[in-house]
Coordinates of C-alpha atoms in Angstrom, one line a residue:
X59 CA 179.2 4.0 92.0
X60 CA 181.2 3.0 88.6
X61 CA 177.7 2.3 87.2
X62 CA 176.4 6.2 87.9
X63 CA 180.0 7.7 86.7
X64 CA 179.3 5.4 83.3
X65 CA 176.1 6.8 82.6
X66 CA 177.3 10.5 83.8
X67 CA 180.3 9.8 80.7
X68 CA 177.5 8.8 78.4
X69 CA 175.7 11.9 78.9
X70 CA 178.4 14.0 78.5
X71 CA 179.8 12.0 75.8
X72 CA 176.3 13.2 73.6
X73 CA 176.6 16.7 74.6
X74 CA 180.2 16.9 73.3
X75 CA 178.8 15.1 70.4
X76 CA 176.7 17.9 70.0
X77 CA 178.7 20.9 70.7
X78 CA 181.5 18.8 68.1
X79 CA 178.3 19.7 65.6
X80 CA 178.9 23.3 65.4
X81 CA 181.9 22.1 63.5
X82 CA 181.6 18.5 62.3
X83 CA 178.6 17.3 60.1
X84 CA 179.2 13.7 61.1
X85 CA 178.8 15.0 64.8
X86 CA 175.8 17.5 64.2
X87 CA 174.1 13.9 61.5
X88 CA 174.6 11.5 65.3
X89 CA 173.6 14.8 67.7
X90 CA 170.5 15.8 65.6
X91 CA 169.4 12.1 64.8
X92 CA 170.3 10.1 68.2
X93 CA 166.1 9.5 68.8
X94 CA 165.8 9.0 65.6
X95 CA 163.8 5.4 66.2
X96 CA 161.4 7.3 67.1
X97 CA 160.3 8.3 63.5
X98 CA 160.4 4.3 62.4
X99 CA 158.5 2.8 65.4
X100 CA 155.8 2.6 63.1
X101 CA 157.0 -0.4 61.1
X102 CA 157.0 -2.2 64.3
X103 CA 154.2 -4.8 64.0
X104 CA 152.7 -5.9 67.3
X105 CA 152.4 -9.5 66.4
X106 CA 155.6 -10.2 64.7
X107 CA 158.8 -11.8 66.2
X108 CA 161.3 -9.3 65.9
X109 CA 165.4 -10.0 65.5
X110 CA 167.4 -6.8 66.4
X111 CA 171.1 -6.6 64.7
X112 CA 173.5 -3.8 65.8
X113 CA 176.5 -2.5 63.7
X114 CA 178.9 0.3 64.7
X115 CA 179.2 1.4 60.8
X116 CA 179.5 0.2 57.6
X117 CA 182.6 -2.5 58.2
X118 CA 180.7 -4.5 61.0
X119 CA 178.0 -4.0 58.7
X120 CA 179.8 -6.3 56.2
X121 CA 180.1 -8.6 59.5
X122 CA 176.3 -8.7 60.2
X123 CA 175.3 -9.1 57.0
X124 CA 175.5 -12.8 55.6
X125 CA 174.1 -13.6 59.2
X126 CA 170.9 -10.9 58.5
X127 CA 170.4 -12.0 55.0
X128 CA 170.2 -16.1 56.0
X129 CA 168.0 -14.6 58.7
X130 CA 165.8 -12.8 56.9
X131 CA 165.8 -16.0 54.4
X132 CA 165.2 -18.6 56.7
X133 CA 162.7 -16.7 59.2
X134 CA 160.6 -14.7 57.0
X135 CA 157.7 -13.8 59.4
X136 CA 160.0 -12.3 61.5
X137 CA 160.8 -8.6 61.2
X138 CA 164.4 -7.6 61.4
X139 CA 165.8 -4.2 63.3
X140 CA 168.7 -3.1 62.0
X141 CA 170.5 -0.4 64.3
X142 CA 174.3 1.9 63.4
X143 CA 176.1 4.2 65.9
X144 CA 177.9 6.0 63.2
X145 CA 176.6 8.5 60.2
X146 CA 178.6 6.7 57.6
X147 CA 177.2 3.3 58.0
X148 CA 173.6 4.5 58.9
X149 CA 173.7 6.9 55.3
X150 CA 175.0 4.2 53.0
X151 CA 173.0 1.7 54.5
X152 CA 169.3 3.4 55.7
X153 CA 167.6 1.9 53.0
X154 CA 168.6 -1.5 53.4
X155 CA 166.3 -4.2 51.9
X156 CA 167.1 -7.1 53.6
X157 CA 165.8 -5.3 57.2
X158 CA 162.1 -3.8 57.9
X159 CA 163.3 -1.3 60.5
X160 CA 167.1 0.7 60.3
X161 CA 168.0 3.7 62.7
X162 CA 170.6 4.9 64.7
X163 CA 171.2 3.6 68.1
X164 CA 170.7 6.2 70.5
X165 CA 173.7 7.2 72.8
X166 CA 173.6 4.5 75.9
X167 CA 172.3 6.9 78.0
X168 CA 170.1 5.1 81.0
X169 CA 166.6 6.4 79.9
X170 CA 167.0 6.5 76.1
X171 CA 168.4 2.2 76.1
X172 CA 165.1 1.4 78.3
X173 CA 163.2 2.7 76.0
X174 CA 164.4 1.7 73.2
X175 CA 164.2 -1.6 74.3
X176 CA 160.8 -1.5 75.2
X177 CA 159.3 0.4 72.0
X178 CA 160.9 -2.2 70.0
X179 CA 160.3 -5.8 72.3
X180 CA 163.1 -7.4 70.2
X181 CA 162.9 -11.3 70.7
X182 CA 166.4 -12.0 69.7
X183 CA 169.2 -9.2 69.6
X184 CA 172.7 -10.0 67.9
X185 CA 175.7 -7.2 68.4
X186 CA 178.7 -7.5 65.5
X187 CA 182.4 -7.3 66.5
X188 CA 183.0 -5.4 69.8
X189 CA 179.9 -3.4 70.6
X190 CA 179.3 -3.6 74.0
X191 CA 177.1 -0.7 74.5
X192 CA 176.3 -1.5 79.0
X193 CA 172.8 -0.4 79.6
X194 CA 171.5 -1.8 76.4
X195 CA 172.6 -5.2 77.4
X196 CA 171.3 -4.6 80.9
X197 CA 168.1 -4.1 79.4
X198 CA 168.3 -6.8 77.3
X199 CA 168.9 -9.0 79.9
X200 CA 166.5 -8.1 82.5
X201 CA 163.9 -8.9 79.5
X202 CA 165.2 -12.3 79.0
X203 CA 166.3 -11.0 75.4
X204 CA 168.7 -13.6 73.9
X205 CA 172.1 -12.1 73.4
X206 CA 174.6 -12.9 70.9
X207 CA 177.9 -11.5 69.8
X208 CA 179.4 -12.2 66.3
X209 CA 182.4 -12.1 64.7
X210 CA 184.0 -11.1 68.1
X211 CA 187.6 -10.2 68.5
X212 CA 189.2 -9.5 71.5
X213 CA 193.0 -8.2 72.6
X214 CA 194.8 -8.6 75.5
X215 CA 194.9 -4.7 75.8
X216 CA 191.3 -4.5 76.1
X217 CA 190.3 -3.3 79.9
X218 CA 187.7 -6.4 80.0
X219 CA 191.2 -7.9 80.3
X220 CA 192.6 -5.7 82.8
X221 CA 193.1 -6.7 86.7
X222 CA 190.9 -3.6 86.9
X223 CA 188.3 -4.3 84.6
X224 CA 186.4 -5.9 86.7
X225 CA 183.6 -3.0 86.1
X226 CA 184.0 -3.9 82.6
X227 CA 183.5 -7.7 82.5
X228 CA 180.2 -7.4 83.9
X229 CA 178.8 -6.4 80.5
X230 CA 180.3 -9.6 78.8
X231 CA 178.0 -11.8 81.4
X232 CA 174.9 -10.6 79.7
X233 CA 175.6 -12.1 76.5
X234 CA 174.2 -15.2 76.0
X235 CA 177.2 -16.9 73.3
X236 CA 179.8 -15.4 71.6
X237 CA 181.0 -16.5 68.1
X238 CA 184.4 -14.9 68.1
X239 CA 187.1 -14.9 65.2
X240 CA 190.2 -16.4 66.6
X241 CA 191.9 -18.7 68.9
X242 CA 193.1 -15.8 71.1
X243 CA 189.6 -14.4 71.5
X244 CA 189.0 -17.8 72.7
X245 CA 191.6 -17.6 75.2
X246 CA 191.1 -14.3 76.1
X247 CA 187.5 -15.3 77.4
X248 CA 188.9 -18.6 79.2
X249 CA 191.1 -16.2 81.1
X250 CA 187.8 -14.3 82.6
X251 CA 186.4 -17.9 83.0
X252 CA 183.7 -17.3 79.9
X253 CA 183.1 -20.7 78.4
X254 CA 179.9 -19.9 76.2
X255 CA 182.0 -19.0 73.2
X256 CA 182.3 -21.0 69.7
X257 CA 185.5 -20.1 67.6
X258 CA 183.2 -19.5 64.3
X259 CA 185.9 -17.2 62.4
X260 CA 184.6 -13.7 60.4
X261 CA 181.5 -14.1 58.9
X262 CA 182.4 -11.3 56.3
X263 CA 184.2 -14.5 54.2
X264 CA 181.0 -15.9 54.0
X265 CA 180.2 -12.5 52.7
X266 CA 182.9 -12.2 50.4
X267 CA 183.0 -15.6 48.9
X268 CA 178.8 -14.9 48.0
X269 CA 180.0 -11.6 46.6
X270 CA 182.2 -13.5 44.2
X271 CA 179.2 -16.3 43.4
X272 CA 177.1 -12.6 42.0
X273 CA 179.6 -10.0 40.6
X274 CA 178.0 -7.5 38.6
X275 CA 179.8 -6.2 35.7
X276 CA 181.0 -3.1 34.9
X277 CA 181.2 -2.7 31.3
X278 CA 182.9 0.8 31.4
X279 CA 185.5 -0.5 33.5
X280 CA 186.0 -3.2 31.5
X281 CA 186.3 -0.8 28.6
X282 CA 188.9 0.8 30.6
X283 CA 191.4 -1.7 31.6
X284 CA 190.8 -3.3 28.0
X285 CA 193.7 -6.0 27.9
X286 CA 195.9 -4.2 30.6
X287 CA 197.1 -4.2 33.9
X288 CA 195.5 -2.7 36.0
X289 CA 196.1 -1.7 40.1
X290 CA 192.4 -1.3 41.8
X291 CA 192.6 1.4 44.6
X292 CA 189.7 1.0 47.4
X293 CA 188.9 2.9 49.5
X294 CA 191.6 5.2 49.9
X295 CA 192.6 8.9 51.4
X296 CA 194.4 11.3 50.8
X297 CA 197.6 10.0 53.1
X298 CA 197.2 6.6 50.5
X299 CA 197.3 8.9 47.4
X300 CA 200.8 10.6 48.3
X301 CA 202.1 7.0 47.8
X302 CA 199.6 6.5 44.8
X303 CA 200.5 9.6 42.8
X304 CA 204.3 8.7 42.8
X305 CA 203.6 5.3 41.7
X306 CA 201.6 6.3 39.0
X307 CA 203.9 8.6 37.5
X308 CA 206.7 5.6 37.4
X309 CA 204.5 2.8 36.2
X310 CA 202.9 4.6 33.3
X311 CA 201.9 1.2 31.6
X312 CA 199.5 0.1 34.5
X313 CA 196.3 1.1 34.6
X314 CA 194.4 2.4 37.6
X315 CA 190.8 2.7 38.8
X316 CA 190.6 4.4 42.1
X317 CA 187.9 4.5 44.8
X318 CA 188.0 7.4 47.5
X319 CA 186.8 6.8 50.7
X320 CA 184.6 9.7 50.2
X321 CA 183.8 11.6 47.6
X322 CA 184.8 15.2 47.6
X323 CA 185.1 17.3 44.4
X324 CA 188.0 18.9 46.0
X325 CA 190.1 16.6 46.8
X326 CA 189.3 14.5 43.6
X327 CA 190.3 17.7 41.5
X328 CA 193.7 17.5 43.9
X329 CA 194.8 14.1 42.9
X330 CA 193.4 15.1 38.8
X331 CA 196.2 18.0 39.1
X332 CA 199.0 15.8 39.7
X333 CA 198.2 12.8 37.5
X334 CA 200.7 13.2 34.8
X335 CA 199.3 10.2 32.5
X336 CA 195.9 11.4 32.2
X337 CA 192.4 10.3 34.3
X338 CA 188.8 10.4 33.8
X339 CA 186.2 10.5 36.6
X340 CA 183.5 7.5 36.2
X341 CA 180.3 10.5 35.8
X342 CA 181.2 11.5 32.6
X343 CA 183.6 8.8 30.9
X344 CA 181.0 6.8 29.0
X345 CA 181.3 9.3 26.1
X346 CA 184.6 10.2 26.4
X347 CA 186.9 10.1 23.4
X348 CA 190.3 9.5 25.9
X349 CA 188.5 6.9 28.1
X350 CA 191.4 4.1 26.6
X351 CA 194.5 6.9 26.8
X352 CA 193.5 7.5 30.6
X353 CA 195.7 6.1 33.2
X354 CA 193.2 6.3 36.0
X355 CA 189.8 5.9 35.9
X356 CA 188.1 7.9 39.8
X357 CA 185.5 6.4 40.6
X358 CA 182.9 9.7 42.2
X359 CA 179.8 7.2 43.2
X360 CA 179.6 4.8 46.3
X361 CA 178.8 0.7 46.2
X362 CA 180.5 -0.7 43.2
X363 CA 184.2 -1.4 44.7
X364 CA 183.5 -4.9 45.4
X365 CA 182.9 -5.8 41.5
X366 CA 185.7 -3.6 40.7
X367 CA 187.9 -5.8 42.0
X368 CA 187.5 -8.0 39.4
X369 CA 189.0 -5.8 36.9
X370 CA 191.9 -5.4 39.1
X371 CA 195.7 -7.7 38.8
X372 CA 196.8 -6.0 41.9
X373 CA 194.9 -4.1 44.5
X374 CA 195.7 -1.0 46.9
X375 CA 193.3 -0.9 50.1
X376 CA 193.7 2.4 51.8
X377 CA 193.0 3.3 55.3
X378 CA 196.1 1.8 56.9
X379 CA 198.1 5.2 56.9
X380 CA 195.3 6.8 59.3
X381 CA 192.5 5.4 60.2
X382 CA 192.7 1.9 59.6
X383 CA 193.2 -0.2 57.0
X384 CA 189.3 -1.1 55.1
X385 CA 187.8 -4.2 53.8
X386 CA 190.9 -6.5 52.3
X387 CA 188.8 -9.5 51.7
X388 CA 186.9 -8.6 48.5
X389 CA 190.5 -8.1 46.5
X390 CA 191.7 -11.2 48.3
X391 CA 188.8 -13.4 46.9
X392 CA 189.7 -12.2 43.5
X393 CA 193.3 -13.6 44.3
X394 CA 195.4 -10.5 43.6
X395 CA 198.7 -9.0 45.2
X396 CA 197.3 -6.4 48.1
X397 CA 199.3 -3.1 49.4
X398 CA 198.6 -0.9 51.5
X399 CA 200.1 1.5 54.6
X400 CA 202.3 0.1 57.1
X401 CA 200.5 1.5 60.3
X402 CA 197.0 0.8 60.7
X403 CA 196.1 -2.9 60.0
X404 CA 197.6 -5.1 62.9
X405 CA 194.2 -5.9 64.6
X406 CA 193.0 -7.1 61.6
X407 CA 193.8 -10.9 61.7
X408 CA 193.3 -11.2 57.8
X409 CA 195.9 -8.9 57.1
X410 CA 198.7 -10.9 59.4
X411 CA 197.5 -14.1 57.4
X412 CA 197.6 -12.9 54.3
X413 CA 200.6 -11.0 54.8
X414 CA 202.4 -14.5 56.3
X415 CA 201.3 -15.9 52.7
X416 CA 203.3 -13.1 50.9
X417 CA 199.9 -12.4 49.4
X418 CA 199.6 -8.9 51.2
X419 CA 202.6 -6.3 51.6
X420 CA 202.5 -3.8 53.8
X421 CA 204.5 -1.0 52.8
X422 CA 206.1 2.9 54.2
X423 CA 206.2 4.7 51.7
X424 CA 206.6 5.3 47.5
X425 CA 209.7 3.5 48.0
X426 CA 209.0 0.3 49.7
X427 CA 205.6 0.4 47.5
X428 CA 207.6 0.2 44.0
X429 CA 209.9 -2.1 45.3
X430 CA 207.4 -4.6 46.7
X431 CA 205.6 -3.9 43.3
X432 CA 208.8 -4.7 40.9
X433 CA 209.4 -8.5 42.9
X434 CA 206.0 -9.7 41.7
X435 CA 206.4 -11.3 38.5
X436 CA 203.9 -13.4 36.3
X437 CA 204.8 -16.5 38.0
X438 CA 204.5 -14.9 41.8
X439 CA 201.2 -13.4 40.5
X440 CA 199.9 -17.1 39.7
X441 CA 201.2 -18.3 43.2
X442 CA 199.3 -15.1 44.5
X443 CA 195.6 -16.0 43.0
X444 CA 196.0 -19.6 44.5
X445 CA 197.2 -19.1 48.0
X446 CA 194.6 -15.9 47.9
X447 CA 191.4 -17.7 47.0
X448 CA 192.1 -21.2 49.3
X449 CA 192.8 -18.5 51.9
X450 CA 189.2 -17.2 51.6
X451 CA 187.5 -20.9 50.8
X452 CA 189.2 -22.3 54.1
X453 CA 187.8 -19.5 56.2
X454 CA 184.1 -19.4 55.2
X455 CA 181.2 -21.1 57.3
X456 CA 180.8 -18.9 60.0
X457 CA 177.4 -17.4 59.2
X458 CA 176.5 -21.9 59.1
X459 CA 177.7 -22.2 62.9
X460 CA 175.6 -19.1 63.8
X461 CA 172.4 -19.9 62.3
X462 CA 172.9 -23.4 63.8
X463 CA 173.1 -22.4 67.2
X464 CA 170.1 -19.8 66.6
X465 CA 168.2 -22.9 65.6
X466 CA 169.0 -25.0 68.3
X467 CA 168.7 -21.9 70.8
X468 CA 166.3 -19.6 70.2
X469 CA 162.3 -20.4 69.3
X470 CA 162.1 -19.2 65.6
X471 CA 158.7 -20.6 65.2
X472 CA 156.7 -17.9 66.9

C-alpha cells in the first residue's frame, strides 16, 4: 500500500515538475531532460566494469568528488556514471572529465529506475549525503549491486527516525555500508539497529585540503587586492548583499571581490548602483585604467571561487539568509575569519565547529556584521589562520577509509 502511494507521489511529483516549467527554467531544464540517459547510453561499453556515483547538485558533488577522482585513478578500466537530480549541478558539471558517462537521474518513478538500472548494469553504485531515491535502491538491490552511502548525515528529525517511519527505514536496509560524517549519524543508525556504518567524516576536506596543494592563480585578482585587505564574498544572493552593501560603504579601505551565486546582469547592475566606492566586473577589468581605485571587483563567470580565496583576509559565504549557507570549507583552508547569515547553516556540522573556534561568526544583520568585523584584530587574525587550517588537516582522510573498504569489498579487478 505505502509502496504504490510512493510511486503515485513520484509521478505526480514530475508532472508538477513540469507544469512548474511554464514558469521556472530550472523546472522546464529537469521536466524536458528527466530521460535524458537515454542520449548517453552510447558511452556504455559492454565489457567494462562500471562504478555509478549519484549527487543531488553541485555541493554533494564537492562530496563525491575526491572519492570519484581516487576512483577513476586507482581503477582505470573501469568506466564511471556520474548522475545529478538538479539543473545547477548537472549544467556546471555535464562535462566532467574525471567520469565517462554524466546525466540526470530520472525522477524515481517505478518504470523509468528499472530501466535505468538495467541500460546501465552498474557494478558498484555509491549515493553522496542523503539521497535515498526508494525504487532505485530496490533495483539496485535485487541486482546484487553493491550500495554505498558517503558522507552521510543524519538528524533526529528525519522520518527514517520517526516511530512512524517504518515505511521509510526500509530504504536504508538496501545499502550495503554507510560512511557517515558524525558521531550522531552514528547513533542515529544504532537507534534503527544499522551497525554497517564507519564514522569516516566529509570527504569534501579531503577535497578542500587537495584544492589547496593546486591553487591556480589569478593574476588580475592579485592585481586587484595589490597589498590590501581584502573580504572575499562567495557565493552570495541578493538577501547577503543588503548586509554587503552597508558594509562596504563603512569600511571604504577593504577591498572586495564578490562572487554571485548566479550570474545575472540585472542584479549585478543592482548591487553596481549602490556601491559608493567604485567596482569593476572581472569581463572587462584587465584593461581597465581604475582596476586599483575599485573597491569591489564582481566576479560575472563561474569556477574560480575556490582560488579566490586565497586573495581573501576575511571571507563572506552567502546562502545562510535563504537557502542555505554554501561551501565554507575552501575559505576555512585558507585560514581566514568567515561570516555569513544567521539562519540557514545549522545542519552543517562545519559551521557549529568552526563557529565553537571563534573562527566563523554568524551574524543578523549590517550591525552584528560590523561589529563582529571591528573585534578581529591582527593578533585574532593570526589565531584565526591557525585554528582554521589544523581544523581542516584534522578532518581529512575520509575519501582513504572509503576506498579502503571498496578494496576490501568490492572485486575491482574485473
Amino acid at each position: 500500500m505505502l509502496q504504490h502511494l510512493y510511486n503515485w507521489m513520484m509521478r505526480a511529483y514530475f508532472l508538477a515538475i513540469k507544469s512548474f516549467g511554464f514558469f521556472n527554467e530550472k523546472a522546464k531544464k529537469r521536466a524536458e531532460n528527466n530521460l535524458n540517459y537515454q542520449t548517453v547510453l552510447h558511452k556504455r561499453k559492454p565489457n567494462a566494469p562500471l562504478a555509478w556515483f549519484h549527487c543531488a547538485s553541485l555541493g554533494e558533488f564537492e562530496q563525491g568528488r575526491p572519492v570519484i577522482e581516487s576512483f577513476s585513478t586507482q581503477y582505470p578500466n573501469w568506466q564511471i556514471l556520474l548522475t545529478f537530480f538538479s539543473p545547477s549541478g548537472y549544467d556546471v558539471r555535464k562535462n566532467y572529465a574525471a567520469a565517462d558517462i554524466v546525466c540526470y537521474l530520472p525522477i524515481d518513478k517505478p518504470k523509468d529506475a528499472r530501466a535505468f538500472v538495467q541500460a546501465f548494469q552498474p557494478n558498484l553504485a555509491v549515493f553522496v549525503k542523503y539521497e535515498f531515491w526508494r525504487n532505485f535502491l530496490i533495483n539496485c538491490k535485487e541486482k546484487n549491486i553493491p550500495l554505498l552511502s558517503i558522507s552521510t548525515i543524519f538528524r533526529p528529525s528525519q522520518l527514517f527516525f520517526s516511530p512512524f517511519g517504518g515505511f521509510q527505514r526500509q530504504v536504508l536496509h538496501t545499502i550495503d555500508h554507510f560512511f557517515v560524517q558524525n558521531e550522531e549519524s552514528a547513533q542515529l543508525l544504532d537507534k534503527i539497529e544499522i551497525k554497517n556504518y564507519s564514522i569516516a567524516g566529509d570527504t569534501r576536506f579531503d577535497r578542500v585540503a587537495d584544492t589547496l596543494k593546486n591553487i591556480k592563480a589569478i593574476p588580475l585578482a592579485q592585481k586587484f587586492v595589490a597589498d590590501k585587505l581584502c573580504m572575499v564574498c562567495g557565493s552570495v544572493w541578493p538577501e547577503d548583499m543588503e548586509v554587503l552593501l552597508p558594509f562596504m560603504a563603512q569600511n571604504p579601505e577593504l577591498k572586495f571581490i564578490v562572487a554571485p551565486h548566479e550570474i545575472q546582469d540585472s542584479e549585478m547592475s543592482k548591487w553596481e548602483n549602490r556601491m559608493e566606492n567604485g567596482s569593476l566586473r572581472f569581463s572587462n577589468a584587465e584593461k581597465h585604467p581604475d582596476l586599483l581605485q575599485a573597491q569591489c571587483l564582481i566576479i560575472d563567470n563561474v569556477g574560480m571561487l575556490s582560488s579566490l580565496y586565497q586573495y581573501g583576509s576575511f571571507a563572506f559565504i552567502g546562502g545562510a539568509f535563504g537557502a542555505g549557507l554554501h561551501n565554507i570549507l575552501e575559505a576555512a583552508t585558507f585560514g581566514m575569519p568567515l561570516f555569513f547569515g544567521h539562519k540557514k547553516y545549522h545542519k552543517f556540522q562545519e559551521a557549529h565547529d568552526l563557529i565553537a573556534k571563534q573562527v566563523a561568526f554568524p551574524v543578523a544583520n549590517y550591525s552584528e556584521f560590523q561589529d563582529a568585523y571591528n573585534r578581529i584584530d591582527f593578533t585574532k587574525r593570526q589565531q584565526i589562520s591557525t585554528d582554521s587550517r589544523s581544523y581542516i588537516e584534522e578532518k581529512t582522510g575520509a575519501t582513504e577509509m572509503i576506498m579502503h573498504w571498496i578494496e576490501n569489498h568490492i572485486p575491482v579487478d574485473q
